[in-house]
PDB file of C-alpha atoms in Angstrom:
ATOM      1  CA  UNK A 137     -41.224 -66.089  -3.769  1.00 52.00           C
ATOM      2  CA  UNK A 138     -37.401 -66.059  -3.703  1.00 59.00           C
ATOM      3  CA  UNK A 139     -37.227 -65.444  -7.135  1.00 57.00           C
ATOM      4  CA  UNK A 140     -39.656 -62.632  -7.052  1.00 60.00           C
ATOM      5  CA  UNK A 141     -37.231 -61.232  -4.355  1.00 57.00           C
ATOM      6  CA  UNK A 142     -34.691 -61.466  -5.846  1.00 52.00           C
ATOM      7  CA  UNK A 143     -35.724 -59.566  -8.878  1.00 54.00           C
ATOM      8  CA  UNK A 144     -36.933 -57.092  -6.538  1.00 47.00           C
ATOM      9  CA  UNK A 145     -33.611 -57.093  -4.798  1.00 48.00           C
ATOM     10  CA  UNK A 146     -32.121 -56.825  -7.869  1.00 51.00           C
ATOM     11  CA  UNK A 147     -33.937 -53.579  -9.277  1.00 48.00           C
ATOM     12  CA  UNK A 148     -33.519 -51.779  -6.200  1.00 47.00           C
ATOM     13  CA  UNK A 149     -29.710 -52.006  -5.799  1.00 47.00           C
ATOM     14  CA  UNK A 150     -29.497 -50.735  -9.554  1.00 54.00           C
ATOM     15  CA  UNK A 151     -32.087 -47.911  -9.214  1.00 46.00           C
ATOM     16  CA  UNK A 152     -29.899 -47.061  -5.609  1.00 51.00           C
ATOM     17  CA  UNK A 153     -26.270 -47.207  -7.622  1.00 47.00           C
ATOM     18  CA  UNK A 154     -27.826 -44.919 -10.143  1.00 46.00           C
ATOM     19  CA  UNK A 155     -29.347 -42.177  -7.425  1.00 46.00           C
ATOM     20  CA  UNK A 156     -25.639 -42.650  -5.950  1.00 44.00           C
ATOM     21  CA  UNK A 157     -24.274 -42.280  -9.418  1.00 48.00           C
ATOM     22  CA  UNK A 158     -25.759 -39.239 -10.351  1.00 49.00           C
ATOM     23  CA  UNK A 159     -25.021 -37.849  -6.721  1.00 45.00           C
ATOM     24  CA  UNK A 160     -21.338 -38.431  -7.013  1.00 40.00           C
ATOM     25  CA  UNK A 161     -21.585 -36.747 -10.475  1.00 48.00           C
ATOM     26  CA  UNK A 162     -23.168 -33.729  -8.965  1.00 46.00           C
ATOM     27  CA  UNK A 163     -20.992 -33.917  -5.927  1.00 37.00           C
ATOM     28  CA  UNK A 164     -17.869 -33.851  -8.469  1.00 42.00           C
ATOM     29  CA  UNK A 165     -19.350 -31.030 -10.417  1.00 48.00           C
ATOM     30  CA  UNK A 166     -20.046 -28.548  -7.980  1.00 47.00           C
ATOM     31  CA  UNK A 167     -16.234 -29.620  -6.663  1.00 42.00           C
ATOM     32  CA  UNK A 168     -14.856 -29.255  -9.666  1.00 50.00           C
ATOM     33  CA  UNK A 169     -17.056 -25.222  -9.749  1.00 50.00           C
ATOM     34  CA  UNK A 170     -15.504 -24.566  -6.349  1.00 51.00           C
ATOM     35  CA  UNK A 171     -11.772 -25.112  -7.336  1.00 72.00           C
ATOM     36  CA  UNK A 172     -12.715 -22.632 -10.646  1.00 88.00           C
ATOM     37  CA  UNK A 173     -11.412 -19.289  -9.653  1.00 92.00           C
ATOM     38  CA  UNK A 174      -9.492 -16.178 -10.693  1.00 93.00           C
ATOM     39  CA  UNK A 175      -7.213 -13.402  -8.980  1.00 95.00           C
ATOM     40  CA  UNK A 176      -7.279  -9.815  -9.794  1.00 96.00           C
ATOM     41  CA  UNK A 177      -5.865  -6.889  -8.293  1.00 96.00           C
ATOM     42  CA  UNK A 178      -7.298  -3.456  -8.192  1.00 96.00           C
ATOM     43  CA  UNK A 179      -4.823  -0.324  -8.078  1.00 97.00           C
ATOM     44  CA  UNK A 180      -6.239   2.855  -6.468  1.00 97.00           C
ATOM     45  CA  UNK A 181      -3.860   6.523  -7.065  1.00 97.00           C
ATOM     46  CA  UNK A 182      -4.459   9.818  -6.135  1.00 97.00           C
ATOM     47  CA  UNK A 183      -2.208  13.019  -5.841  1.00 97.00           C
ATOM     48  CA  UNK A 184      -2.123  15.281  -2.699  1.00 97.00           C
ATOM     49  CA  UNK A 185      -0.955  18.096  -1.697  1.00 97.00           C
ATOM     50  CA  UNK A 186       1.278  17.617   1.722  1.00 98.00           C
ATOM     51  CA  UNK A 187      -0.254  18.983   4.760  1.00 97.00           C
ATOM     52  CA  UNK A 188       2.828  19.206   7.097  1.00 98.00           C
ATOM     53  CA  UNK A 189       6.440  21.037   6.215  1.00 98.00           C
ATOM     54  CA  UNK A 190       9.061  20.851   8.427  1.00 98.00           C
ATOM     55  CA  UNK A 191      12.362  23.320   7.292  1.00 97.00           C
ATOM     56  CA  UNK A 192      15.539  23.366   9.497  1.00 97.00           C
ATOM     57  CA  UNK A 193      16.818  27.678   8.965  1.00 97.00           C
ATOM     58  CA  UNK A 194      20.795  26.811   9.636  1.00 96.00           C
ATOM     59  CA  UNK A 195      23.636  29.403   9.963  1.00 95.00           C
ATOM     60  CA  UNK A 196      27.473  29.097  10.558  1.00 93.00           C
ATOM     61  CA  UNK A 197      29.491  31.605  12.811  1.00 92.00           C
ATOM     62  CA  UNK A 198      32.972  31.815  13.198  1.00 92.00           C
ATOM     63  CA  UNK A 199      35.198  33.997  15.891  1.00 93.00           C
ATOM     64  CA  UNK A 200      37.657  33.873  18.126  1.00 94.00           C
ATOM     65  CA  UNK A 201      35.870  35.586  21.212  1.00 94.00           C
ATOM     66  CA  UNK A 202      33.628  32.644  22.679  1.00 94.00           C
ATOM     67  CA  UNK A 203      31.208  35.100  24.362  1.00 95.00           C
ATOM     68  CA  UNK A 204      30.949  36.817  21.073  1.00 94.00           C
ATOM     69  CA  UNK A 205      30.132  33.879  19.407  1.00 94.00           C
ATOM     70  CA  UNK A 206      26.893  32.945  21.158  1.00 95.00           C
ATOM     71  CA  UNK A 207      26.245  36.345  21.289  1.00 95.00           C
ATOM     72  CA  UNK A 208      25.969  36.374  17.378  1.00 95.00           C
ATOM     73  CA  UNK A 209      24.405  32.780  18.109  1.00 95.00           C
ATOM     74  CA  UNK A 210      21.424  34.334  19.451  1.00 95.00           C
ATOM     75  CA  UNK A 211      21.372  37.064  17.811  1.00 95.00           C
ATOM     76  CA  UNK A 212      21.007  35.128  14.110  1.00 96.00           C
ATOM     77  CA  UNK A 213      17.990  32.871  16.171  1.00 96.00           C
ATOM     78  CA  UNK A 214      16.395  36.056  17.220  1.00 96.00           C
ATOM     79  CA  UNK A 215      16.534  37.841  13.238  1.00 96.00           C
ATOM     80  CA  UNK A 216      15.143  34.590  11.990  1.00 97.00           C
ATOM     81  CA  UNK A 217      12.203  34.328  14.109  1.00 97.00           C
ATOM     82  CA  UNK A 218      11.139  37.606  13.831  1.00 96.00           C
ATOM     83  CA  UNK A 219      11.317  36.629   9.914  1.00 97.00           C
ATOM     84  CA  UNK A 220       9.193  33.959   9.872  1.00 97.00           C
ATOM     85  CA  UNK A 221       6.649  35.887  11.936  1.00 97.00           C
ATOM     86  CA  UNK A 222       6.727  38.806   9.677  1.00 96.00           C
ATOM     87  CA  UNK A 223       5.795  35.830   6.975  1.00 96.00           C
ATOM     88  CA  UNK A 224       2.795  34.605   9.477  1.00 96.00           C
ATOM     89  CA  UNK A 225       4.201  31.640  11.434  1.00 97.00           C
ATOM     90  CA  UNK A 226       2.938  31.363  14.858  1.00 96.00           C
ATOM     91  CA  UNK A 227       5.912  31.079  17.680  1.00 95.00           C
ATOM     92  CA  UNK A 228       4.245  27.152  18.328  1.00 96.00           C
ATOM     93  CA  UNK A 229       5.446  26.206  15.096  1.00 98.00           C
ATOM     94  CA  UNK A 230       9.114  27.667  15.005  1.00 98.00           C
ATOM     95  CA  UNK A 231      12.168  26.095  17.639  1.00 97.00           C
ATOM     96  CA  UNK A 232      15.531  27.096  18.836  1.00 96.00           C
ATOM     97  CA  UNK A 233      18.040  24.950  18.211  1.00 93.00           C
ATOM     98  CA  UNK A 234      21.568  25.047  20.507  1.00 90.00           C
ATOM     99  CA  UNK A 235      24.492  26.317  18.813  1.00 91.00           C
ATOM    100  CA  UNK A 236      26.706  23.916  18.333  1.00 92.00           C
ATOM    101  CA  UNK A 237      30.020  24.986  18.901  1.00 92.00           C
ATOM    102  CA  UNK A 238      33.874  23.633  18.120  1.00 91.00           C
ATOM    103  CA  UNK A 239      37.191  24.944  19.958  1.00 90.00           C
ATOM    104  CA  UNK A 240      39.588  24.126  17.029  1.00 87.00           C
ATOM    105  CA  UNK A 241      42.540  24.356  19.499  1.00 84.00           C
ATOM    106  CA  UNK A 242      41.103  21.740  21.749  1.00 78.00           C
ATOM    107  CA  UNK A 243      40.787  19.465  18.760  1.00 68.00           C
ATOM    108  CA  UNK A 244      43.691  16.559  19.030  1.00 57.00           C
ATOM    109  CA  UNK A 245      42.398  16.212  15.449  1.00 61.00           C
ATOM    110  CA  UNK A 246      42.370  19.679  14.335  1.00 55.00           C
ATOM    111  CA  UNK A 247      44.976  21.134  11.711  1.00 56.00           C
ATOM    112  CA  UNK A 248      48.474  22.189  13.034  1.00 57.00           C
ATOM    113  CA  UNK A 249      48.250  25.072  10.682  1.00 61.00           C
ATOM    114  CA  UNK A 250      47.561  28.310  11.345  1.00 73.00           C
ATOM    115  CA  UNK A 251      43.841  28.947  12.774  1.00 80.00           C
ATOM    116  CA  UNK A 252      41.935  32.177  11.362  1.00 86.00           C
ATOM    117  CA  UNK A 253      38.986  31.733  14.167  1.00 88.00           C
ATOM    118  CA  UNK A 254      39.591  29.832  16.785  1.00 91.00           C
ATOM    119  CA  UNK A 255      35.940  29.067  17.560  1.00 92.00           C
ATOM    120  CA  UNK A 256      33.604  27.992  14.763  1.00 92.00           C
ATOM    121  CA  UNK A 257      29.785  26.183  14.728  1.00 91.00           C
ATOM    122  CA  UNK A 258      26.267  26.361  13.300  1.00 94.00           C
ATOM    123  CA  UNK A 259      22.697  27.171  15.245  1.00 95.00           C
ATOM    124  CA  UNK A 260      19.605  26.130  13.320  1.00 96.00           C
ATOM    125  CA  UNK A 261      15.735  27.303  13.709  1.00 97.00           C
ATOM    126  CA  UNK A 262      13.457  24.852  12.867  1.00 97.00           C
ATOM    127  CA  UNK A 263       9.855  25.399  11.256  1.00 98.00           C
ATOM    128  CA  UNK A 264       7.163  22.934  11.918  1.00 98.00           C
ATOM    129  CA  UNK A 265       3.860  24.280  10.131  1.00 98.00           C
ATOM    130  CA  UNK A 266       0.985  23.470   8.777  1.00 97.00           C
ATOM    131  CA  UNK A 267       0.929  25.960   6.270  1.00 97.00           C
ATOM    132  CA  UNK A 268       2.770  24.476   3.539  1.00 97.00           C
ATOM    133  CA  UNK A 269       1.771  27.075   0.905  1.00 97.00           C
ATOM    134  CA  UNK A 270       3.328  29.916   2.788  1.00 97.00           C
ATOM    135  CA  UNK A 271       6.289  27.953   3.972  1.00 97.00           C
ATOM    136  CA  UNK A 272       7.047  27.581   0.483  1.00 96.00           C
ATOM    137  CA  UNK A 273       7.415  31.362  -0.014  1.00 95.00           C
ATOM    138  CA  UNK A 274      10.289  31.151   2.077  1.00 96.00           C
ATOM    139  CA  UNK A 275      12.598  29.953  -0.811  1.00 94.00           C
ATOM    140  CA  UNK A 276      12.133  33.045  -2.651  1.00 93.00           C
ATOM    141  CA  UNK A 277      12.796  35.622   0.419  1.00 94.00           C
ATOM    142  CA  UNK A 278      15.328  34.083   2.140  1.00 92.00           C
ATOM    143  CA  UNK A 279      17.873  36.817   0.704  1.00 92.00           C
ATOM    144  CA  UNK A 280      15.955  39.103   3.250  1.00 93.00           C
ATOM    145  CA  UNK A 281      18.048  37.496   5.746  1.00 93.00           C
ATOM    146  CA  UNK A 282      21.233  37.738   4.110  1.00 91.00           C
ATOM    147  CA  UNK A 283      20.835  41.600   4.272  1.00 91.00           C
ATOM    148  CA  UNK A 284      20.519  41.255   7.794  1.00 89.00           C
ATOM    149  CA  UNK A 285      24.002  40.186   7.952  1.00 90.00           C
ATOM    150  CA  UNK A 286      22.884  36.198   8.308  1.00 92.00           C
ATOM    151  CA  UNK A 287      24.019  33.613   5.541  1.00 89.00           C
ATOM    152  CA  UNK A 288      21.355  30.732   5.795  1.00 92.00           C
ATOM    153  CA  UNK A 289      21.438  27.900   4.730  1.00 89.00           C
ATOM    154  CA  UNK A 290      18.908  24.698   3.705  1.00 91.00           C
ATOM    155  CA  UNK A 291      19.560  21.462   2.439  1.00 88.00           C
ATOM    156  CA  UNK A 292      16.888  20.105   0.490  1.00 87.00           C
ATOM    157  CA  UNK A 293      17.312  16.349   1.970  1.00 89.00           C
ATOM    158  CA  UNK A 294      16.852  17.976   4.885  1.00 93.00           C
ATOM    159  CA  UNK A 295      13.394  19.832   4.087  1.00 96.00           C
ATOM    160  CA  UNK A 296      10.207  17.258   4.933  1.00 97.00           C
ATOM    161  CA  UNK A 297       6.731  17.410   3.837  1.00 98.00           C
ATOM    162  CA  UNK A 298       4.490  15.168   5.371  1.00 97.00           C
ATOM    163  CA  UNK A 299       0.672  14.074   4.858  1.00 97.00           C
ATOM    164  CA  UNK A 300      -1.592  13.186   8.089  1.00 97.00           C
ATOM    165  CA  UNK A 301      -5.500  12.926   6.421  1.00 96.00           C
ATOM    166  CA  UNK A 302      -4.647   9.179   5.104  1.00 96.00           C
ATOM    167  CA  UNK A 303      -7.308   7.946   7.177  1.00 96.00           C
ATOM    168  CA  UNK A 304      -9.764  10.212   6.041  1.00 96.00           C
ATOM    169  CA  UNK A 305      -8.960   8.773   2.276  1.00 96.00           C
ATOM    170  CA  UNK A 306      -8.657   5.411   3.394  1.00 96.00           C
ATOM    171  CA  UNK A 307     -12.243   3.888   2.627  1.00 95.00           C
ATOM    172  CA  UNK A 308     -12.856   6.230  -0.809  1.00 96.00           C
ATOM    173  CA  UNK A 309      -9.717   4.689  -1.500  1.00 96.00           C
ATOM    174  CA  UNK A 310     -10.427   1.189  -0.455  1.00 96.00           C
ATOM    175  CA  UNK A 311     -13.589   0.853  -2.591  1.00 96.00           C
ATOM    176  CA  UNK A 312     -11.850   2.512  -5.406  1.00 97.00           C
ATOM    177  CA  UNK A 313      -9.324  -0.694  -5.853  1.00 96.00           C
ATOM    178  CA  UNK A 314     -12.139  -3.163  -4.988  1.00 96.00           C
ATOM    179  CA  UNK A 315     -14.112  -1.722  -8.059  1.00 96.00           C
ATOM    180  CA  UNK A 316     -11.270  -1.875 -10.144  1.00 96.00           C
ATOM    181  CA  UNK A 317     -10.282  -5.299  -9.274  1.00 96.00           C
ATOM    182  CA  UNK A 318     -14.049  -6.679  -9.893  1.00 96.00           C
ATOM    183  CA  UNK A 319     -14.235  -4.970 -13.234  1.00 96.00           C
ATOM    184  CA  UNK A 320     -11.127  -7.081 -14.282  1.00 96.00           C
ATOM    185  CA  UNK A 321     -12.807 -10.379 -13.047  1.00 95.00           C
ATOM    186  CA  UNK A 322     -15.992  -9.609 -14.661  1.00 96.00           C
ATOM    187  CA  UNK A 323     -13.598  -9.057 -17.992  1.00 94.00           C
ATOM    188  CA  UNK A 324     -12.107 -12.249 -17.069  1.00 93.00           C
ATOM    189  CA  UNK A 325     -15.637 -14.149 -16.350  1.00 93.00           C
ATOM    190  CA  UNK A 326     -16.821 -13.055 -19.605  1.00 93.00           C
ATOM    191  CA  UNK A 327     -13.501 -13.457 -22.377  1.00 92.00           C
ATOM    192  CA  UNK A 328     -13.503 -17.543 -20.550  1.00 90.00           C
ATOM    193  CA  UNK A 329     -17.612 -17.903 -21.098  1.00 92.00           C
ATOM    194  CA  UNK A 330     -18.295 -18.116 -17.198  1.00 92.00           C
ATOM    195  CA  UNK A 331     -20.158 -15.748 -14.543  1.00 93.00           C
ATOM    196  CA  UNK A 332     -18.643 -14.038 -11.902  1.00 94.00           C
ATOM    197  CA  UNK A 333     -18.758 -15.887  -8.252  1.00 93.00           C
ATOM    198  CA  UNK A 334     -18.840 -14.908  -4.599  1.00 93.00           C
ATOM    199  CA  UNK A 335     -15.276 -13.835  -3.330  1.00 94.00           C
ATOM    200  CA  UNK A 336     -13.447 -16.899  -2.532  1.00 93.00           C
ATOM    201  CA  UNK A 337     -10.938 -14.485  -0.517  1.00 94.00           C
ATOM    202  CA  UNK A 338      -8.875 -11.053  -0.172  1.00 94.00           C
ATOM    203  CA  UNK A 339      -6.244  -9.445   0.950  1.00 93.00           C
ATOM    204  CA  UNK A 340      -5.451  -5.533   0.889  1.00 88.00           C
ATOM    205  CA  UNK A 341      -1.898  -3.929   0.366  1.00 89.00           C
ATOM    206  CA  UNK A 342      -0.704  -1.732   2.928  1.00 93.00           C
ATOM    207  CA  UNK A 343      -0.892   2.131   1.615  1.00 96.00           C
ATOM    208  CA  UNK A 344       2.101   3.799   0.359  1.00 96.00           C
ATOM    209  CA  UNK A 345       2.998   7.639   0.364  1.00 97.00           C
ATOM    210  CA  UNK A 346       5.536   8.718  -1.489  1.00 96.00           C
ATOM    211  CA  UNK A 347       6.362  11.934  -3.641  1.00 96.00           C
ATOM    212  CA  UNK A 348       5.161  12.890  -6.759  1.00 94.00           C
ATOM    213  CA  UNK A 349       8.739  13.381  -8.263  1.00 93.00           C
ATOM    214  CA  UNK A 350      11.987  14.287  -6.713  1.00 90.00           C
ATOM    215  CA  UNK A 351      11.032  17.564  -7.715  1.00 91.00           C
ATOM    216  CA  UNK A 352       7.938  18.314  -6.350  1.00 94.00           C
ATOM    217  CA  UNK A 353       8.173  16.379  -2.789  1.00 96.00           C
ATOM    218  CA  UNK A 354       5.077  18.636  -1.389  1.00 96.00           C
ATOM    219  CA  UNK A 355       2.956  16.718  -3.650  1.00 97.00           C
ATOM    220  CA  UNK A 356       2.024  13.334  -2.286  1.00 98.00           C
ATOM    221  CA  UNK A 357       1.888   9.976  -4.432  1.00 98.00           C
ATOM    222  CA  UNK A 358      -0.812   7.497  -2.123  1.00 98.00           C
ATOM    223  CA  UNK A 359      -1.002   3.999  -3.562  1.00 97.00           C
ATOM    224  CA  UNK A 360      -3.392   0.731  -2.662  1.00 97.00           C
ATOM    225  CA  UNK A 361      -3.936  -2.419  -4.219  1.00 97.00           C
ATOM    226  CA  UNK A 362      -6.534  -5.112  -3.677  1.00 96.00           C
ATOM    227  CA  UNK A 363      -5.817  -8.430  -4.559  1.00 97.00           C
ATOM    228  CA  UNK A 364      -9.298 -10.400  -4.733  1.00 96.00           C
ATOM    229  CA  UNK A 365     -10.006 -13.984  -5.581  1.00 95.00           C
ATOM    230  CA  UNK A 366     -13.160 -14.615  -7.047  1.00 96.00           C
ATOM    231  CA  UNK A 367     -14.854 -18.195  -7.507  1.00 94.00           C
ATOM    232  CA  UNK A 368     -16.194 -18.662 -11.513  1.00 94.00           C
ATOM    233  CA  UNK A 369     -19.237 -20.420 -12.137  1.00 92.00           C
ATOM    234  CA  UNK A 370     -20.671 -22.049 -15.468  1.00 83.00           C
TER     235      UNK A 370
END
């Protein structure tokens, strides 16, 4: 009888090493599957027109009667708002600025040379529309103020289009890059003979707006990428 059991015995501890044998092997392989993957990114672009405008309307002035001075002040604030309503602006959109104003004889700084106008500054109106198109048109007509005896002037830094519908893009947008980046894993899967896995993780880049071209900065530049790891599977 103890020989019998220990043949038994015997048999049983090889038939268990080879169930745990091929369990470790499977263990190993699916292991080994799981480390297996590949990162892609997905880019999304798309071109819009800017929704917002915002366009300071400066002047300078220059006397030597103070009163004077802010009376031409207002008077160049008053000729450019009636302007920009001719054009169609609503007064919500347009604001008064202050004149700013310098007493060159007060200034320890100034020049000790001889002073043409004693008083000198700048007043601004500034436009804050929605309607981008039409603010546009002011370029071409601002010599209609210059023939009402007001010299205006706009710095182009200074001019700001803006875009506020991103979140109405966002998700188009969002699946766009997620596409994109799955079409270059499924590329991947297939040029290294292996099938596409679940996603193993993700991460999505923050959107950008910037402007077409320093050119045309009331066209909008919007930019996403996905970066997706996938796992690949045999």
């Amino acid at each position: 009888m103890d020989k019998i059991s220990a043949i038994v015995l015997g048999v049983c501890l090889i038939v268990s090493s080879a169930i745990l044998g091929m369990g470790a092997k499977e263990a190993i392989k699916e292991f080994r599957a799981g480390e297996r993957s590949v990162v892609v990114k997905g880019l999304s672009e798309k071109e819009v027109a800017a929704d917002v405008m915002i366009l300071p309307l400066k002047f300078r002035l220059a006397n030597n009667d103070l009163h004077a001075l802010y009376t031409e002040a207002e008077r160049n604030s008053k000729k450019i708002v009636e302007f920009l309503q001719k054009l169609g602006f609503h007064s919500d959109e347009i604001t008064i600025g202050s004149p700013n104003i310098t007493d060159k004889l007060s200034n320890e700084y100034g020049s000790d040379g001889a002073i043409t106008y004693r008083y000198s500054g700048s007043g601004e109106v500034i436009l804050y529309t929605k309607q981008v198109a039409l603010g546009r048109e002011i370029f071409g007509r601002i010599t209609e103020l210059g023939l009402e005896g007001i010299v205006i002037k706009i710095n182009a830094y200074e001019v700001e289009y803006g875009y506020t519908q991103l979140n109405a893009i966002k998700p188009q947008m969002i699946e766009e890059s997620t596409l994109k980046a799955r079409e270059s894993a499924l590329k991947f899967a297939k040029d290294s003979n292996s099938k596409l896995g679940k996603i193993k993780r993700a991460t999505q880049g923050q959107f950008s707006i910037t402007n077409r071209d320093q050119n045309t900065p009331h066209i909008k530049n919007i930019r996403v990428v996905s970066t997706i790891e996938y796992y690949l599977e045999d």
